[in-house]
Coordinates of C-alpha atoms in Angstrom, one line a residue:
A15 CA -110.8 167.1 -98.5
K16 CA -112.2 163.8 -97.2
T17 CA -111.5 163.0 -93.5
P18 CA -110.9 159.3 -93.2
L19 CA -113.1 157.5 -90.7
N20 CA -114.1 160.6 -88.8
K21 CA -110.5 161.6 -88.1
M22 CA -109.6 158.4 -86.4
L23 CA -110.0 159.7 -82.9
L24 CA -109.3 157.0 -80.3
Y25 CA -109.3 153.2 -80.5
P26 CA -108.8 151.1 -77.4
P27 CA -106.0 148.6 -77.7
V28 CA -107.0 145.1 -78.8
P29 CA -105.0 142.0 -78.2
L30 CA -102.9 140.9 -81.2
L31 CA -104.3 137.4 -81.1
L32 CA -107.8 138.7 -81.2
L33 CA -107.0 140.9 -84.2
C34 CA -105.6 138.0 -86.1
R35 CA -108.7 136.0 -85.5
I36 CA -110.9 138.8 -86.7
S37 CA -109.0 139.6 -89.9
L38 CA -107.5 136.2 -90.7
C39 CA -104.1 138.0 -90.7
Q40 CA -100.9 136.1 -91.0
Y41 CA -97.5 137.3 -89.8
S42 CA -94.2 135.8 -91.1
S43 CA -92.3 133.8 -88.6
D44 CA -90.0 136.7 -87.9
Q45 CA -92.8 139.3 -87.7
C46 CA -91.2 141.2 -90.6
S47 CA -94.1 140.8 -93.0
W48 CA -97.9 140.6 -92.8
K49 CA -100.6 139.4 -95.1
G50 CA -104.3 139.9 -94.4
S51 CA -107.8 140.0 -96.0
G52 CA -110.5 142.6 -95.7
L53 CA -113.3 140.2 -96.6
T54 CA -114.2 139.7 -93.0
H55 CA -115.0 143.4 -92.7
E56 CA -118.2 143.1 -94.7
G57 CA -121.0 144.6 -92.6
H58 CA -118.7 146.5 -90.4
T59 CA -116.4 148.4 -92.7
R60 CA -115.5 150.9 -90.1
D61 CA -113.3 148.5 -88.2
V62 CA -109.7 149.6 -87.7
E63 CA -107.1 146.9 -87.1
Q64 CA -103.5 147.2 -85.7
V65 CA -100.6 145.6 -87.5
Y66 CA -97.1 145.5 -85.9
L67 CA -94.0 145.0 -88.0
R68 CA -90.7 145.1 -86.0
C69 CA -87.9 144.5 -88.5
S70 CA -85.6 146.7 -90.6
Q71 CA -87.3 145.5 -93.8
G72 CA -90.2 143.4 -94.8
S73 CA -93.5 143.6 -96.7
L74 CA -97.3 144.0 -96.3
E75 CA -100.1 142.6 -98.5
W76 CA -103.7 143.4 -97.8
L77 CA -106.2 141.5 -100.0
Y78 CA -109.6 142.9 -100.9
P79 CA -109.2 145.9 -98.6
T80 CA -112.3 147.2 -96.6
G81 CA -112.3 149.4 -93.6
A82 CA -108.8 150.4 -92.5
I83 CA -105.6 149.2 -90.8
I84 CA -103.0 150.9 -88.8
V85 CA -99.4 149.7 -89.5
N86 CA -96.9 150.3 -86.8
L87 CA -93.4 150.1 -88.1
R88 CA -91.1 149.9 -85.1
P89 CA -87.6 148.4 -84.8
N90 CA -87.2 145.6 -82.2
T91 CA -84.9 147.7 -80.1
L92 CA -85.0 150.2 -77.3
S93 CA -81.9 152.1 -78.5
P94 CA -82.2 155.9 -78.6
A95 CA -80.9 155.7 -82.2
A96 CA -84.3 154.2 -83.2
A97 CA -85.8 157.7 -83.0
R98 CA -83.5 158.8 -85.7
L99 CA -84.8 156.3 -88.3
S100 CA -86.8 156.9 -91.4
V101 CA -89.3 154.5 -93.0
C102 CA -89.3 154.0 -96.7
I103 CA -92.1 152.2 -98.5
K104 CA -92.2 151.1 -102.1
P105 CA -95.7 150.1 -103.4
S106 CA -96.1 147.3 -105.8
K107 CA -97.1 148.6 -109.3
D108 CA -100.2 146.5 -109.0
S109 CA -101.1 148.0 -105.6
T110 CA -104.7 149.5 -105.5
G111 CA -107.8 149.8 -103.4
T112 CA -106.5 152.2 -100.6
N113 CA -105.3 155.6 -99.7
I114 CA -102.2 155.7 -97.4
Y115 CA -101.9 158.3 -94.7
L116 CA -99.5 159.1 -91.8
D117 CA -101.3 159.0 -88.5
R118 CA -99.7 160.9 -85.6
N119 CA -101.9 161.0 -82.5
G120 CA -105.0 160.8 -84.5
K121 CA -104.0 163.5 -87.0
L122 CA -103.8 162.3 -90.6
R123 CA -101.6 163.5 -93.4
L124 CA -102.0 162.0 -96.9
L125 CA -98.9 160.2 -98.1
L126 CA -100.1 158.2 -101.1
R127 CA -103.4 158.3 -103.1
E128 CA -104.7 155.1 -104.6
Q129 CA -103.7 156.2 -108.2
D130 CA -100.1 157.2 -107.0
Q131 CA -99.2 153.7 -105.9
A132 CA -99.0 152.2 -109.4
E133 CA -95.9 154.4 -110.0
G134 CA -94.0 152.1 -107.7
K135 CA -91.9 155.0 -106.4
V136 CA -90.2 155.0 -103.0
H137 CA -91.6 157.3 -100.4
C138 CA -89.9 158.0 -97.1
F139 CA -90.8 159.7 -93.8
S140 CA -89.4 160.0 -90.3
I141 CA -90.4 157.3 -87.9
R142 CA -91.4 160.2 -85.5
E143 CA -94.1 161.2 -88.0
G144 CA -96.3 158.3 -86.9
A145 CA -97.8 155.1 -88.1
L146 CA -99.3 154.3 -91.5
F147 CA -103.1 154.6 -91.7
I148 CA -104.3 152.6 -94.7
E149 CA -107.9 153.2 -95.6
A150 CA -109.9 151.3 -98.2
V151 CA -111.4 153.3 -101.1
P152 CA -115.0 152.3 -101.6
H153 CA -115.5 150.1 -104.7
T154 CA -118.5 148.0 -105.8
D155 CA -116.1 145.2 -106.7
I156 CA -113.1 144.6 -104.4
S157 CA -112.2 141.2 -105.7
R158 CA -109.3 142.5 -107.9
R159 CA -107.9 145.0 -105.4
I160 CA -104.8 144.3 -103.4
T161 CA -102.6 146.8 -101.5
A162 CA -99.0 145.7 -101.3
F163 CA -95.7 147.4 -100.5
Q164 CA -92.2 146.7 -99.3
Y165 CA -90.7 148.7 -96.4
E166 CA -87.2 149.5 -95.1
L167 CA -86.0 151.4 -92.1
V168 CA -82.9 153.6 -92.8
S169 CA -81.1 156.2 -90.9
D170 CA -82.3 159.8 -91.3
R171 CA -79.1 160.7 -93.1
L172 CA -79.6 158.0 -95.7
R173 CA -83.2 159.0 -96.4
A174 CA -82.6 161.1 -99.5
E175 CA -80.4 158.3 -100.9
A176 CA -83.1 155.7 -100.3
Q177 CA -85.7 157.8 -102.2
S178 CA -83.2 158.3 -105.1
P179 CA -80.4 155.8 -104.7
G180 CA -78.5 156.5 -107.9
A181 CA -75.2 158.1 -107.0
P182 CA -74.3 161.4 -108.7
C183 CA -72.4 160.8 -112.0
Q184 CA -69.0 161.9 -110.8
P185 CA -65.9 159.9 -109.9
C186 CA -65.5 159.0 -106.2
S187 CA -62.6 160.5 -104.3
D188 CA -59.8 158.2 -103.2
A189 CA -61.2 158.3 -99.6
E190 CA -64.7 157.6 -100.7
M191 CA -63.5 154.6 -102.8
L192 CA -61.6 153.0 -99.9
L193 CA -64.5 153.6 -97.5
A194 CA -67.1 152.2 -100.0
V195 CA -65.2 148.9 -100.1
C196 CA -65.5 148.6 -96.3
T197 CA -69.1 149.8 -95.8
N198 CA -71.2 149.3 -98.9
D199 CA -73.9 146.6 -99.2
F200 CA -72.0 144.9 -102.0
V201 CA -68.5 144.8 -103.2
A202 CA -67.6 142.7 -106.3
R203 CA -64.9 142.5 -109.0
G204 CA -66.1 141.8 -112.5
T205 CA -66.9 143.0 -116.0
I206 CA -69.8 144.9 -117.7
K207 CA -71.6 142.7 -120.2
T208 CA -74.5 144.9 -121.4
V209 CA -76.2 148.1 -120.6
G210 CA -79.9 148.7 -121.2
P211 CA -82.4 151.5 -120.4
E212 CA -85.3 150.8 -117.9
E213 CA -87.7 153.7 -117.4
D214 CA -85.7 156.4 -115.6
H215 CA -82.5 154.4 -115.0
A216 CA -80.0 152.1 -116.7
S217 CA -79.6 148.4 -115.9
V218 CA -76.0 147.2 -116.1
S219 CA -75.6 143.5 -116.5
V220 CA -72.4 142.3 -114.9
E221 CA -70.4 139.1 -114.6
I222 CA -68.6 138.7 -111.2
S223 CA -65.3 136.9 -110.8
H224 CA -64.7 137.7 -107.1
L225 CA -67.6 138.4 -104.7
Y226 CA -66.3 140.1 -101.6
R227 CA -69.6 140.8 -100.0
Q228 CA -73.3 141.2 -100.7
K229 CA -76.1 142.1 -98.3
T230 CA -78.7 140.1 -100.1
H231 CA -78.5 137.7 -103.0
V232 CA -78.4 140.3 -105.8
F233 CA -75.7 138.3 -107.6
V234 CA -76.5 134.7 -108.5
S235 CA -73.9 132.0 -108.5
G236 CA -73.1 130.2 -111.8
G237 CA -73.0 126.9 -110.0
V238 CA -71.0 124.9 -107.4
R239 CA -68.0 124.3 -109.7
V240 CA -68.1 127.7 -111.4
R241 CA -66.5 130.6 -109.4
S242 CA -68.6 133.3 -111.0
W243 CA -71.8 135.2 -110.4
T244 CA -74.1 137.3 -112.5
G245 CA -76.5 140.1 -111.8
N246 CA -77.8 143.6 -112.6
I247 CA -76.8 146.9 -111.1
K248 CA -79.0 150.0 -111.6
M249 CA -77.7 153.5 -112.1
P250 CA -79.0 156.9 -113.5
L251 CA -79.4 157.1 -117.2
Q252 CA -77.5 160.3 -117.4
C253 CA -74.3 158.6 -116.2
G254 CA -73.9 157.2 -119.8
V255 CA -72.2 154.0 -118.7
K256 CA -71.2 151.6 -121.6
S257 CA -70.1 148.0 -121.8
G258 CA -66.5 147.4 -122.6
E259 CA -63.3 145.6 -121.7
G260 CA -61.5 145.6 -118.4
E261 CA -62.3 144.7 -114.9
F262 CA -64.1 147.0 -112.4
L263 CA -64.6 147.0 -108.7
F264 CA -68.4 147.4 -108.2
T265 CA -69.6 148.8 -104.9
G266 CA -73.0 150.2 -104.0
T267 CA -76.2 149.9 -102.0
V268 CA -79.2 147.5 -102.0
R269 CA -82.6 149.1 -101.9
F270 CA -85.7 146.9 -101.9
G271 CA -83.8 144.0 -103.3
E272 CA -82.2 146.0 -106.1
A273 CA -78.5 146.8 -106.4
W274 CA -77.6 150.4 -107.1
M275 CA -74.1 151.5 -108.2
G276 CA -71.9 153.5 -106.0
C277 CA -68.1 153.8 -106.7
A278 CA -67.0 151.6 -109.6
P279 CA -63.3 152.2 -110.3
R280 CA -61.3 150.1 -112.7
Y281 CA -59.8 147.3 -110.7
K282 CA -56.2 148.2 -111.6
D283 CA -56.9 151.7 -110.3
F284 CA -58.3 150.4 -107.1
L285 CA -55.3 148.1 -106.6
R286 CA -52.9 151.0 -107.0
L287 CA -54.9 153.1 -104.5
Y288 CA -55.3 150.3 -102.0
H289 CA -51.6 149.4 -102.0
E290 CA -50.6 153.1 -101.6
A291 CA -53.0 153.4 -98.6
Q292 CA -51.6 150.1 -97.2
L293 CA -48.1 151.5 -97.2
Q294 CA -49.2 154.7 -95.5
G295 CA -51.4 152.8 -93.0
T296 CA -54.5 154.7 -93.9
N297 CA -56.7 151.8 -95.1
P298 CA -60.0 151.7 -93.3
C299 CA -60.2 147.9 -93.6
H300 CA -58.4 144.9 -95.1
V301 CA -59.4 143.6 -98.5
E302 CA -58.1 140.4 -100.1
T303 CA -56.4 141.4 -103.4
D304 CA -54.8 138.1 -104.4

């Protein structure tokens, strides 16, 4: 097996400002994303540059890759809980030109080959496993090659869900349903318009009449004077969801900008359950039901 750049032994720290001047790199204002070019590596393709990304989510884009970069994904916190995080990356389907390794104290483990990145699948690893070592694959023509991916930091217990976010195709328990309304990334009341297959999942087109919460703008407003939103929610094909009449309460998670369905009871069933829990004083949170 090929050993990248002679096992990447030791590299002295280089000031961030100098690195940016060398590589013409550009961080976003919040230092969540990075965009750089490998064109300045010509003639010294063994250069290794350090990239530091300190947010819970962001992106990286490396144009015309040559040499290598080390991507340090670290949350901007000193909390002990940071050690129990996992990093999930989702390559762009056009990503090419590099192999991606995990680098822990100079020891490399292959994470993604160049040809694997086009699948666009999510890959996760513990933050304790090290940084990302991204090495350019030699090509005579690098002009069409760009390595790009999104990343998210998630708790270790949510790692499996992040890699395959579709919930199992079984009804949620009453307790799970009430908790989902309080903790999920989105909570919305609405109807199912259409259902269409997309590769290994179904895309459910919904119209929302009441938007309780959304982590990011997965549902788009119909306008200032229109109290409705539209969007798409993904779920496994085997769940066999169908469009039909009636209102639902949609809950779920947002992964890499995409909404994935969690609990989705009929709204009338949720109302009954919520009011019963309200009488018993067992509601985990308050929800406007008017």
